[in-house]
mmCIF file with all atom_site columns, C-alpha atoms in Angstrom:
data_model
loop_
_atom_site.group_PDB
_atom_site.id
_atom_site.type_symbol
_atom_site.label_atom_id
_atom_site.label_alt_id
_atom_site.label_comp_id
_atom_site.label_asym_id
_atom_site.label_entity_id
_atom_site.label_seq_id
_atom_site.pdbx_PDB_ins_code
_atom_site.Cartn_x
_atom_site.Cartn_y
_atom_site.Cartn_z
_atom_site.occupancy
_atom_site.B_iso_or_equiv
_atom_site.pdbx_formal_charge
_atom_site.auth_seq_id
_atom_site.auth_comp_id
_atom_site.auth_asym_id
_atom_site.auth_atom_id
_atom_site.pdbx_PDB_model_num
ATOM 1   C CA . UNK A 1 1   ? -2.807  134.328 -0.993 1.00 51.00 ? 1414 UNK A CA 1
ATOM 2   C CA . UNK A 1 2   ? -5.783  134.296 1.171  1.00 51.00 ? 1415 UNK A CA 1
ATOM 3   C CA . UNK A 1 3   ? -8.193  132.365 -1.170 1.00 50.00 ? 1416 UNK A CA 1
ATOM 4   C CA . UNK A 1 4   ? -7.205  128.843 -0.051 1.00 51.00 ? 1417 UNK A CA 1
ATOM 5   C CA . UNK A 1 5   ? -7.686  129.743 3.580  1.00 49.00 ? 1418 UNK A CA 1
ATOM 6   C CA . UNK A 1 6   ? -11.134 131.152 3.034  1.00 46.00 ? 1419 UNK A CA 1
ATOM 7   C CA . UNK A 1 7   ? -11.953 128.000 0.984  1.00 45.00 ? 1420 UNK A CA 1
ATOM 8   C CA . UNK A 1 8   ? -10.905 125.686 3.856  1.00 47.00 ? 1421 UNK A CA 1
ATOM 9   C CA . UNK A 1 9   ? -12.816 127.689 6.450  1.00 44.00 ? 1422 UNK A CA 1
ATOM 10  C CA . UNK A 1 10  ? -16.131 127.353 4.285  1.00 43.00 ? 1423 UNK A CA 1
ATOM 11  C CA . UNK A 1 11  ? -15.574 123.629 3.645  1.00 42.00 ? 1424 UNK A CA 1
ATOM 12  C CA . UNK A 1 12  ? -15.144 123.027 7.377  1.00 40.00 ? 1425 UNK A CA 1
ATOM 13  C CA . UNK A 1 13  ? -18.101 125.050 8.373  1.00 41.00 ? 1426 UNK A CA 1
ATOM 14  C CA . UNK A 1 14  ? -20.253 123.133 5.817  1.00 40.00 ? 1427 UNK A CA 1
ATOM 15  C CA . UNK A 1 15  ? -19.208 119.890 7.191  1.00 41.00 ? 1428 UNK A CA 1
ATOM 16  C CA . UNK A 1 16  ? -20.461 120.544 10.686 1.00 48.00 ? 1429 UNK A CA 1
ATOM 17  C CA . UNK A 1 17  ? -23.969 120.294 9.436  1.00 74.00 ? 1430 UNK A CA 1
ATOM 18  C CA . UNK A 1 18  ? -23.520 116.909 7.834  1.00 87.00 ? 1431 UNK A CA 1
ATOM 19  C CA . UNK A 1 19  ? -22.779 113.611 9.341  1.00 92.00 ? 1432 UNK A CA 1
ATOM 20  C CA . UNK A 1 20  ? -20.512 111.156 7.568  1.00 94.00 ? 1433 UNK A CA 1
ATOM 21  C CA . UNK A 1 21  ? -21.671 107.594 8.004  1.00 96.00 ? 1434 UNK A CA 1
ATOM 22  C CA . UNK A 1 22  ? -21.351 104.167 6.788  1.00 96.00 ? 1435 UNK A CA 1
ATOM 23  C CA . UNK A 1 23  ? -24.320 102.438 5.108  1.00 96.00 ? 1436 UNK A CA 1
ATOM 24  C CA . UNK A 1 24  ? -24.601 99.136  7.064  1.00 96.00 ? 1437 UNK A CA 1
ATOM 25  C CA . UNK A 1 25  ? -27.415 97.665  5.194  1.00 95.00 ? 1438 UNK A CA 1
ATOM 26  C CA . UNK A 1 26  ? -30.004 98.653  2.463  1.00 96.00 ? 1439 UNK A CA 1
ATOM 27  C CA . UNK A 1 27  ? -33.097 96.788  1.788  1.00 95.00 ? 1440 UNK A CA 1
ATOM 28  C CA . UNK A 1 28  ? -33.960 97.890  -1.842 1.00 91.00 ? 1441 UNK A CA 1
ATOM 29  C CA . UNK A 1 29  ? -37.485 96.433  -1.687 1.00 94.00 ? 1442 UNK A CA 1
ATOM 30  C CA . UNK A 1 30  ? -38.612 98.253  1.493  1.00 96.00 ? 1443 UNK A CA 1
ATOM 31  C CA . UNK A 1 31  ? -36.301 101.255 1.200  1.00 96.00 ? 1444 UNK A CA 1
ATOM 32  C CA . UNK A 1 32  ? -34.965 100.604 4.708  1.00 97.00 ? 1445 UNK A CA 1
ATOM 33  C CA . UNK A 1 33  ? -31.304 101.586 5.449  1.00 97.00 ? 1446 UNK A CA 1
ATOM 34  C CA . UNK A 1 34  ? -29.124 101.306 8.436  1.00 97.00 ? 1447 UNK A CA 1
ATOM 35  C CA . UNK A 1 35  ? -26.422 103.678 9.145  1.00 97.00 ? 1448 UNK A CA 1
ATOM 36  C CA . UNK A 1 36  ? -23.397 103.611 11.597 1.00 97.00 ? 1449 UNK A CA 1
ATOM 37  C CA . UNK A 1 37  ? -24.647 106.674 13.361 1.00 96.00 ? 1450 UNK A CA 1
ATOM 38  C CA . UNK A 1 38  ? -27.025 107.366 16.172 1.00 96.00 ? 1451 UNK A CA 1
ATOM 39  C CA . UNK A 1 39  ? -27.955 109.179 19.199 1.00 94.00 ? 1452 UNK A CA 1
ATOM 40  C CA . UNK A 1 40  ? -24.160 109.664 20.049 1.00 91.00 ? 1453 UNK A CA 1
ATOM 41  C CA . UNK A 1 41  ? -23.954 111.564 16.716 1.00 91.00 ? 1454 UNK A CA 1
ATOM 42  C CA . UNK A 1 42  ? -27.266 113.681 17.481 1.00 92.00 ? 1455 UNK A CA 1
ATOM 43  C CA . UNK A 1 43  ? -29.349 111.792 15.130 1.00 94.00 ? 1456 UNK A CA 1
ATOM 44  C CA . UNK A 1 44  ? -33.103 111.712 16.273 1.00 95.00 ? 1457 UNK A CA 1
ATOM 45  C CA . UNK A 1 45  ? -36.065 109.636 15.177 1.00 96.00 ? 1458 UNK A CA 1
ATOM 46  C CA . UNK A 1 46  ? -38.208 111.536 12.579 1.00 96.00 ? 1459 UNK A CA 1
ATOM 47  C CA . UNK A 1 47  ? -35.134 113.669 11.464 1.00 95.00 ? 1460 UNK A CA 1
ATOM 48  C CA . UNK A 1 48  ? -35.122 113.879 7.611  1.00 95.00 ? 1461 UNK A CA 1
ATOM 49  C CA . UNK A 1 49  ? -31.665 114.002 5.824  1.00 96.00 ? 1462 UNK A CA 1
ATOM 50  C CA . UNK A 1 50  ? -30.528 114.337 2.340  1.00 96.00 ? 1463 UNK A CA 1
ATOM 51  C CA . UNK A 1 51  ? -28.287 111.481 1.563  1.00 96.00 ? 1464 UNK A CA 1
ATOM 52  C CA . UNK A 1 52  ? -25.157 112.676 -0.496 1.00 96.00 ? 1465 UNK A CA 1
ATOM 53  C CA . UNK A 1 53  ? -22.273 110.913 -1.981 1.00 95.00 ? 1466 UNK A CA 1
ATOM 54  C CA . UNK A 1 54  ? -19.322 113.238 -2.741 1.00 91.00 ? 1467 UNK A CA 1
ATOM 55  C CA . UNK A 1 55  ? -21.523 116.185 -2.337 1.00 91.00 ? 1468 UNK A CA 1
ATOM 56  C CA . UNK A 1 56  ? -24.133 114.747 -4.918 1.00 95.00 ? 1469 UNK A CA 1
ATOM 57  C CA . UNK A 1 57  ? -27.723 114.070 -3.627 1.00 96.00 ? 1470 UNK A CA 1
ATOM 58  C CA . UNK A 1 58  ? -28.595 110.440 -4.149 1.00 97.00 ? 1471 UNK A CA 1
ATOM 59  C CA . UNK A 1 59  ? -31.732 110.186 -1.942 1.00 97.00 ? 1472 UNK A CA 1
ATOM 60  C CA . UNK A 1 60  ? -33.628 111.551 1.138  1.00 97.00 ? 1473 UNK A CA 1
ATOM 61  C CA . UNK A 1 61  ? -34.115 109.543 4.250  1.00 97.00 ? 1474 UNK A CA 1
ATOM 62  C CA . UNK A 1 62  ? -36.464 109.686 7.204  1.00 97.00 ? 1475 UNK A CA 1
ATOM 63  C CA . UNK A 1 63  ? -34.881 108.331 10.370 1.00 97.00 ? 1476 UNK A CA 1
ATOM 64  C CA . UNK A 1 64  ? -37.313 105.829 12.112 1.00 98.00 ? 1477 UNK A CA 1
ATOM 65  C CA . UNK A 1 65  ? -35.266 104.112 14.885 1.00 97.00 ? 1478 UNK A CA 1
ATOM 66  C CA . UNK A 1 66  ? -32.232 105.349 16.581 1.00 97.00 ? 1479 UNK A CA 1
ATOM 67  C CA . UNK A 1 67  ? -29.897 103.495 19.047 1.00 94.00 ? 1480 UNK A CA 1
ATOM 68  C CA . UNK A 1 68  ? -26.508 104.507 20.447 1.00 93.00 ? 1481 UNK A CA 1
ATOM 69  C CA . UNK A 1 69  ? -24.318 104.340 17.197 1.00 93.00 ? 1482 UNK A CA 1
ATOM 70  C CA . UNK A 1 70  ? -26.927 102.958 14.950 1.00 97.00 ? 1483 UNK A CA 1
ATOM 71  C CA . UNK A 1 71  ? -29.971 104.402 13.102 1.00 97.00 ? 1484 UNK A CA 1
ATOM 72  C CA . UNK A 1 72  ? -32.453 103.006 10.635 1.00 98.00 ? 1485 UNK A CA 1
ATOM 73  C CA . UNK A 1 73  ? -34.364 105.154 8.133  1.00 98.00 ? 1486 UNK A CA 1
ATOM 74  C CA . UNK A 1 74  ? -36.689 104.814 5.178  1.00 98.00 ? 1487 UNK A CA 1
ATOM 75  C CA . UNK A 1 75  ? -35.604 106.048 1.875  1.00 97.00 ? 1488 UNK A CA 1
ATOM 76  C CA . UNK A 1 76  ? -38.072 108.553 0.274  1.00 96.00 ? 1489 UNK A CA 1
ATOM 77  C CA . UNK A 1 77  ? -39.273 107.821 -3.173 1.00 94.00 ? 1490 UNK A CA 1
ATOM 78  C CA . UNK A 1 78  ? -37.801 110.902 -5.131 1.00 93.00 ? 1491 UNK A CA 1
ATOM 79  C CA . UNK A 1 79  ? -36.422 111.360 -8.546 1.00 93.00 ? 1492 UNK A CA 1
ATOM 80  C CA . UNK A 1 80  ? -32.868 111.726 -7.099 1.00 93.00 ? 1493 UNK A CA 1
ATOM 81  C CA . UNK A 1 81  ? -33.145 108.349 -5.347 1.00 97.00 ? 1494 UNK A CA 1
ATOM 82  C CA . UNK A 1 82  ? -30.288 106.055 -6.536 1.00 97.00 ? 1495 UNK A CA 1
ATOM 83  C CA . UNK A 1 83  ? -30.489 102.827 -4.549 1.00 95.00 ? 1496 UNK A CA 1
ATOM 84  C CA . UNK A 1 84  ? -27.381 101.389 -6.556 1.00 95.00 ? 1497 UNK A CA 1
ATOM 85  C CA . UNK A 1 85  ? -25.278 104.212 -5.622 1.00 96.00 ? 1498 UNK A CA 1
ATOM 86  C CA . UNK A 1 86  ? -26.255 104.038 -2.013 1.00 96.00 ? 1499 UNK A CA 1
ATOM 87  C CA . UNK A 1 87  ? -25.662 100.342 -1.725 1.00 94.00 ? 1500 UNK A CA 1
ATOM 88  C CA . UNK A 1 88  ? -22.239 100.553 -3.415 1.00 94.00 ? 1501 UNK A CA 1
ATOM 89  C CA . UNK A 1 89  ? -21.096 103.617 -1.282 1.00 92.00 ? 1502 UNK A CA 1
ATOM 90  C CA . UNK A 1 90  ? -18.636 103.030 1.260  1.00 86.00 ? 1503 UNK A CA 1
ATOM 91  C CA . UNK A 1 91  ? -19.842 105.968 3.065  1.00 93.00 ? 1504 UNK A CA 1
ATOM 92  C CA . UNK A 1 92  ? -22.454 108.649 2.655  1.00 97.00 ? 1505 UNK A CA 1
ATOM 93  C CA . UNK A 1 93  ? -23.170 112.150 4.141  1.00 96.00 ? 1506 UNK A CA 1
ATOM 94  C CA . UNK A 1 94  ? -26.352 112.861 6.019  1.00 96.00 ? 1507 UNK A CA 1
ATOM 95  C CA . UNK A 1 95  ? -27.150 116.551 5.391  1.00 94.00 ? 1508 UNK A CA 1
ATOM 96  C CA . UNK A 1 96  ? -30.156 117.840 7.382  1.00 93.00 ? 1509 UNK A CA 1
ATOM 97  C CA . UNK A 1 97  ? -32.957 118.433 4.917  1.00 86.00 ? 1510 UNK A CA 1
ATOM 98  C CA . UNK A 1 98  ? -35.179 121.629 4.944  1.00 68.00 ? 1511 UNK A CA 1
ATOM 99  C CA . UNK A 1 99  ? -37.989 120.697 7.178  1.00 54.00 ? 1512 UNK A CA 1
ATOM 100 C CA . UNK A 1 100 ? -41.179 120.619 5.712  1.00 53.00 ? 1513 UNK A CA 1
ATOM 101 C CA . UNK A 1 101 ? -44.120 121.910 7.928  1.00 48.00 ? 1514 UNK A CA 1
ATOM 102 C CA . UNK A 1 102 ? -46.571 119.128 8.388  1.00 52.00 ? 1515 UNK A CA 1
ATOM 103 C CA . UNK A 1 103 ? -50.187 120.008 9.634  1.00 47.00 ? 1516 UNK A CA 1
#
């Protein structure tokens, strides 16, 4: 049938918005995290991403510093924040978070 094809198309479409990355380092005290993606992947300073593992949100990060294939961000103190999951994860998805307007 047609159903599997439709599902694959939807999955591919969704994936274009998120960036799969490795967590290179995480400082649990400060909440600073380093990712293996950067300018080359379209990451910009001040970008805010939901951090997801297998589609489950485990935190939110605001990018502070970006280099070629490296970026650093600050994890936001939210109820979903799971430092242990992030530190153990081989890879996470960064999904652009809905932008909040800041006056």
